[in-house]
PDB file of C-alpha atoms in Angstrom:
ATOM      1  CA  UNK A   1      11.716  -3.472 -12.487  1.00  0.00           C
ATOM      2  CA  UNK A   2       8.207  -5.216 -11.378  1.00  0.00           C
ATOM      3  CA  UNK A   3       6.641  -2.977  -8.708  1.00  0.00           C
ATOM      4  CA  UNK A   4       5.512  -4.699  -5.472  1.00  0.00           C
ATOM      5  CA  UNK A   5       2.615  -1.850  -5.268  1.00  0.00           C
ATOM      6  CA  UNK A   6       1.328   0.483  -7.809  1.00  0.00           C
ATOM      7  CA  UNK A   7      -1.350   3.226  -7.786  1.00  0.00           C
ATOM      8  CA  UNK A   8      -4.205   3.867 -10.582  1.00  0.00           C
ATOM      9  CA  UNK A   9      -4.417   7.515 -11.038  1.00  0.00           C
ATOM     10  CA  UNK A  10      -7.235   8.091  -8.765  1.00  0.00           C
ATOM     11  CA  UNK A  11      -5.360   7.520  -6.156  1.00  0.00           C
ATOM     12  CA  UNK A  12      -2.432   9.238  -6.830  1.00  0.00           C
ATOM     13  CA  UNK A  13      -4.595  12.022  -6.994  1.00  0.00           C
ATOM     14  CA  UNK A  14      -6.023  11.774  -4.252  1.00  0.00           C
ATOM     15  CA  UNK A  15      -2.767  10.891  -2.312  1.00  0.00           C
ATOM     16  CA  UNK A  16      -1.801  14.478  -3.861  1.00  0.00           C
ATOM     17  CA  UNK A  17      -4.661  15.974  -1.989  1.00  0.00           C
ATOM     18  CA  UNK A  18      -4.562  14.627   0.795  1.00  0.00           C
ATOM     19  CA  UNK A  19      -0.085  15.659   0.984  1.00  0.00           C
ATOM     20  CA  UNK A  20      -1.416  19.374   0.328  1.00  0.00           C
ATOM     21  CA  UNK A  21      -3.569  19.370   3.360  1.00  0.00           C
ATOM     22  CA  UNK A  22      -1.640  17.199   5.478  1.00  0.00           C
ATOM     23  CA  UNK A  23       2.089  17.008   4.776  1.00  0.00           C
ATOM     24  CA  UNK A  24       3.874  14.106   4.194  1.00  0.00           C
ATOM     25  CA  UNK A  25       2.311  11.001   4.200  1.00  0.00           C
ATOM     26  CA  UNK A  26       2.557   6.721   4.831  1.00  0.00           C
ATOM     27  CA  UNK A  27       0.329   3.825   3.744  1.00  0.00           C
ATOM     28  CA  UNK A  28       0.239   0.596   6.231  1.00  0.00           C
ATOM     29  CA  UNK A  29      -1.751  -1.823   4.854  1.00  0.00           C
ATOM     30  CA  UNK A  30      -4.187  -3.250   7.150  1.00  0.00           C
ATOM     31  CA  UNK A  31      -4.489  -6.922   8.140  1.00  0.00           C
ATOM     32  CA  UNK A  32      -7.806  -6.841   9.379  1.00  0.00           C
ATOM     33  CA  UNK A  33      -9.847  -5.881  13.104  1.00  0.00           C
ATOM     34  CA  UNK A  34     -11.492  -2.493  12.849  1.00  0.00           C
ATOM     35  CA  UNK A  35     -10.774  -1.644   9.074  1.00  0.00           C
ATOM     36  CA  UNK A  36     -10.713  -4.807   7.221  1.00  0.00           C
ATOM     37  CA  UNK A  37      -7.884  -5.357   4.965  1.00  0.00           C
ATOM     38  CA  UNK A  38      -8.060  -1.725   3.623  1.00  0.00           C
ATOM     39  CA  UNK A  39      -4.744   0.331   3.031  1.00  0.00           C
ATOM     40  CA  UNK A  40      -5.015   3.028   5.658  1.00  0.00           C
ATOM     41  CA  UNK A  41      -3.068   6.515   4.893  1.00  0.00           C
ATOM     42  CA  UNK A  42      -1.881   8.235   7.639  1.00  0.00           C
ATOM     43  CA  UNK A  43       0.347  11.631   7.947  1.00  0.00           C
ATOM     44  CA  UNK A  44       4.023  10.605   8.509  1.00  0.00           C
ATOM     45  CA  UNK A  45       4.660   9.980  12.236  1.00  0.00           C
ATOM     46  CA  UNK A  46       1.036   8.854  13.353  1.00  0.00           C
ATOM     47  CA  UNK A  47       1.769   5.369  13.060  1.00  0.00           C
ATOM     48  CA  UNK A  48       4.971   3.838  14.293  1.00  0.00           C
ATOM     49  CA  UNK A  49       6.426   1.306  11.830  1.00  0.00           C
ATOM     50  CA  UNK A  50       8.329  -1.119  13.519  1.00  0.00           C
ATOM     51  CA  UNK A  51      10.787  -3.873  12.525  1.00  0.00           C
ATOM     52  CA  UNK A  52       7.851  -6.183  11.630  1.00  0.00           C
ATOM     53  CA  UNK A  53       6.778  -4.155   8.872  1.00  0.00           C
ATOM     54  CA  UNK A  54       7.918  -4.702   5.144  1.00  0.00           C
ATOM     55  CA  UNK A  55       8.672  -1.627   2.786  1.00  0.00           C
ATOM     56  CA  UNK A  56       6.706  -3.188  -0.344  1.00  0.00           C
ATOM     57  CA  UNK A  57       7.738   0.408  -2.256  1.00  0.00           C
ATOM     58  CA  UNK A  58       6.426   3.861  -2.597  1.00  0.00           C
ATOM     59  CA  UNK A  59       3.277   5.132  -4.441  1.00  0.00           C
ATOM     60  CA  UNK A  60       3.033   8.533  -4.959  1.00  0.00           C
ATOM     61  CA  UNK A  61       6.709   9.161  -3.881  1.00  0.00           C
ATOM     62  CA  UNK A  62       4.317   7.999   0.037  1.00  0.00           C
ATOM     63  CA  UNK A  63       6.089   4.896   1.658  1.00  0.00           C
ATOM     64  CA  UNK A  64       4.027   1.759   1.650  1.00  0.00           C
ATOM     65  CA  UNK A  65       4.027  -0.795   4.601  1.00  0.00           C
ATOM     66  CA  UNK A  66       2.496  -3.685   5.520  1.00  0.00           C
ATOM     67  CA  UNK A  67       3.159  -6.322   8.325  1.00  0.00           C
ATOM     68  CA  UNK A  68       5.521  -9.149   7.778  1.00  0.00           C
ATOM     69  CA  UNK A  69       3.244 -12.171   8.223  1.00  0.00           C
ATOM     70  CA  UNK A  70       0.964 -10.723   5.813  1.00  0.00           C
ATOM     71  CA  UNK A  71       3.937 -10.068   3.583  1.00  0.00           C
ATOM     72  CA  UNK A  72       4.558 -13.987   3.438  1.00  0.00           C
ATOM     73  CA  UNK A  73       0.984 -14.680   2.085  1.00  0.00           C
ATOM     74  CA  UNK A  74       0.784 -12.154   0.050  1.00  0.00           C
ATOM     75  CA  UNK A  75       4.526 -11.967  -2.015  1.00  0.00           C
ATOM     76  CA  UNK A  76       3.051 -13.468  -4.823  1.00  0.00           C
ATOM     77  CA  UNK A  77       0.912 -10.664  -5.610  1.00  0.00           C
ATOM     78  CA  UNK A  78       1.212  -7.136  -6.632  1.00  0.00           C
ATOM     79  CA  UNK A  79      -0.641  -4.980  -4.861  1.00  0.00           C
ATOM     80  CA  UNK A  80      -2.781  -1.950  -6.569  1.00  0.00           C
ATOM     81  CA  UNK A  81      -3.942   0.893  -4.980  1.00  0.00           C
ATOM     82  CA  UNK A  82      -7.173   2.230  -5.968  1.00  0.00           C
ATOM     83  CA  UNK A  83     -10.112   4.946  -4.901  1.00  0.00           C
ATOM     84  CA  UNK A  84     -13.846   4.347  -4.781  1.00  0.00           C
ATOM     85  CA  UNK A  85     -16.724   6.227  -3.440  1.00  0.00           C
ATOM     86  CA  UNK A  86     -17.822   5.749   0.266  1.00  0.00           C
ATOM     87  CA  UNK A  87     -15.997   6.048   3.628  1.00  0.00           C
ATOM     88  CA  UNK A  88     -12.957   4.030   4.080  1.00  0.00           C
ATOM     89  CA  UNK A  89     -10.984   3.252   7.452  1.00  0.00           C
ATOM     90  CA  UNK A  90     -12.120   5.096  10.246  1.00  0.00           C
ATOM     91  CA  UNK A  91      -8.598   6.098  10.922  1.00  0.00           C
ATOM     92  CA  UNK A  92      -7.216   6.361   7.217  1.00  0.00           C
ATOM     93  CA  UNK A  93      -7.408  10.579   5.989  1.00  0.00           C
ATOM     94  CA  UNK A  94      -9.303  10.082   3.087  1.00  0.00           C
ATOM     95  CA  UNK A  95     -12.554   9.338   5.167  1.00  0.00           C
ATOM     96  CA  UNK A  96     -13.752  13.457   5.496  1.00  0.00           C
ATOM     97  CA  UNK A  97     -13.113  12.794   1.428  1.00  0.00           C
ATOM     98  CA  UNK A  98     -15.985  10.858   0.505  1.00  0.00           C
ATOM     99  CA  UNK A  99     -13.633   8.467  -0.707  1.00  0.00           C
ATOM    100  CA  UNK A 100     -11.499   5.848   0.186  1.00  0.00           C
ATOM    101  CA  UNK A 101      -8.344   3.690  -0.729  1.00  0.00           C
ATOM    102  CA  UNK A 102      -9.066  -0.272  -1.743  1.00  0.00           C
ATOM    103  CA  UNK A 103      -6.461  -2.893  -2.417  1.00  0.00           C
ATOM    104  CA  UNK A 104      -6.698  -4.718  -5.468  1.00  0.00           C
ATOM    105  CA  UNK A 105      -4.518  -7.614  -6.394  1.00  0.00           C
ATOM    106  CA  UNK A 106      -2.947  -9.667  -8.883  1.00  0.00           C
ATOM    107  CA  UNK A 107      -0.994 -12.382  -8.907  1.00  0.00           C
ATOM    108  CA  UNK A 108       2.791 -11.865 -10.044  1.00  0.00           C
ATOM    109  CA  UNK A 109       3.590 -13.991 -13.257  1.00  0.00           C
ATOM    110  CA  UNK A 110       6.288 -16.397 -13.152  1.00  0.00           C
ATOM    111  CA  UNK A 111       8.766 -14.176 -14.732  1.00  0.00           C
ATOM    112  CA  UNK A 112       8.208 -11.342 -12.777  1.00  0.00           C
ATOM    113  CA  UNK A 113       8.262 -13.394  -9.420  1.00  0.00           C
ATOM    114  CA  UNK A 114      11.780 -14.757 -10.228  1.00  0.00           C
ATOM    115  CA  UNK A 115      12.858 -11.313 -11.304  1.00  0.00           C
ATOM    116  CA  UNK A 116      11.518  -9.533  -7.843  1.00  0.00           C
ATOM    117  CA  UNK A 117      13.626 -12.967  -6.046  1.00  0.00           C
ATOM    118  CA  UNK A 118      16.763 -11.793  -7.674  1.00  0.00           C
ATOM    119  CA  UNK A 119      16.755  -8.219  -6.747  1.00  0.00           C
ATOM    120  CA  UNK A 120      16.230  -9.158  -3.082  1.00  0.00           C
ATOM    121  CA  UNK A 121      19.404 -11.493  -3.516  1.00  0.00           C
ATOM    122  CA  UNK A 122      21.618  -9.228  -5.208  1.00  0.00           C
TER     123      UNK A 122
END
């Protein structure tokens, strides 16, 4: 089955860290204003998901969100979850890290767009 979002292992390590010091965790990812377009990370329950906001999958057994809208420009593409140095979303965890989460993309091939269109149908 074609994932909608992955993680490298970076981040999955990190995302590791981060559930050790604060519980369980969720990923929104951000459509812009004060953070950009980063994926923020927040502990599970800090962040309301409402019925505008798309399950894409799970990445680090962490639920993954991101606003509907966005969702319909960006269904073509798999999203990939990576770490870099620096300071990330002010209100994303991994900020006191030194590190923070960055989206990477890529677009889904033909085959494995029709394939992610026939699981939603069935």
């Amino acid at each position: 089955m074609v994932e909608r979002v992955k993680a490298t292992d970076a981040a999955l390590d990190l995302i590791e860290r981060l559930k050790e010091k604060h519980g369980p965790l969720l990923f929104h990812q951000s459509g812009g204003c004060c953070d950009g377009s980063s994926p923020m990370c927040y502990e599970e329950g800090d962040l309301m998901i409402g019925s505008q906001d798309v399950l894409l999958g799970r990445i680090g057994d962490t639920p993954f969100y991101i606003n509907k809208k966005q969702y319909d420009y960006w269904k073509h593409t798999q999203l990939i979850i990576d770490v870099v140095e620096g300071r990330g979303g002010m209100f994303s965890l991994e900020g006191v890290e030194g590190k923070r989460f960055l989206t990477r993309s890529r677009a889904f091939t033909d085959e494995e767009y029709k394939e992610l269109k026939e699981s939603i149908e069935s």
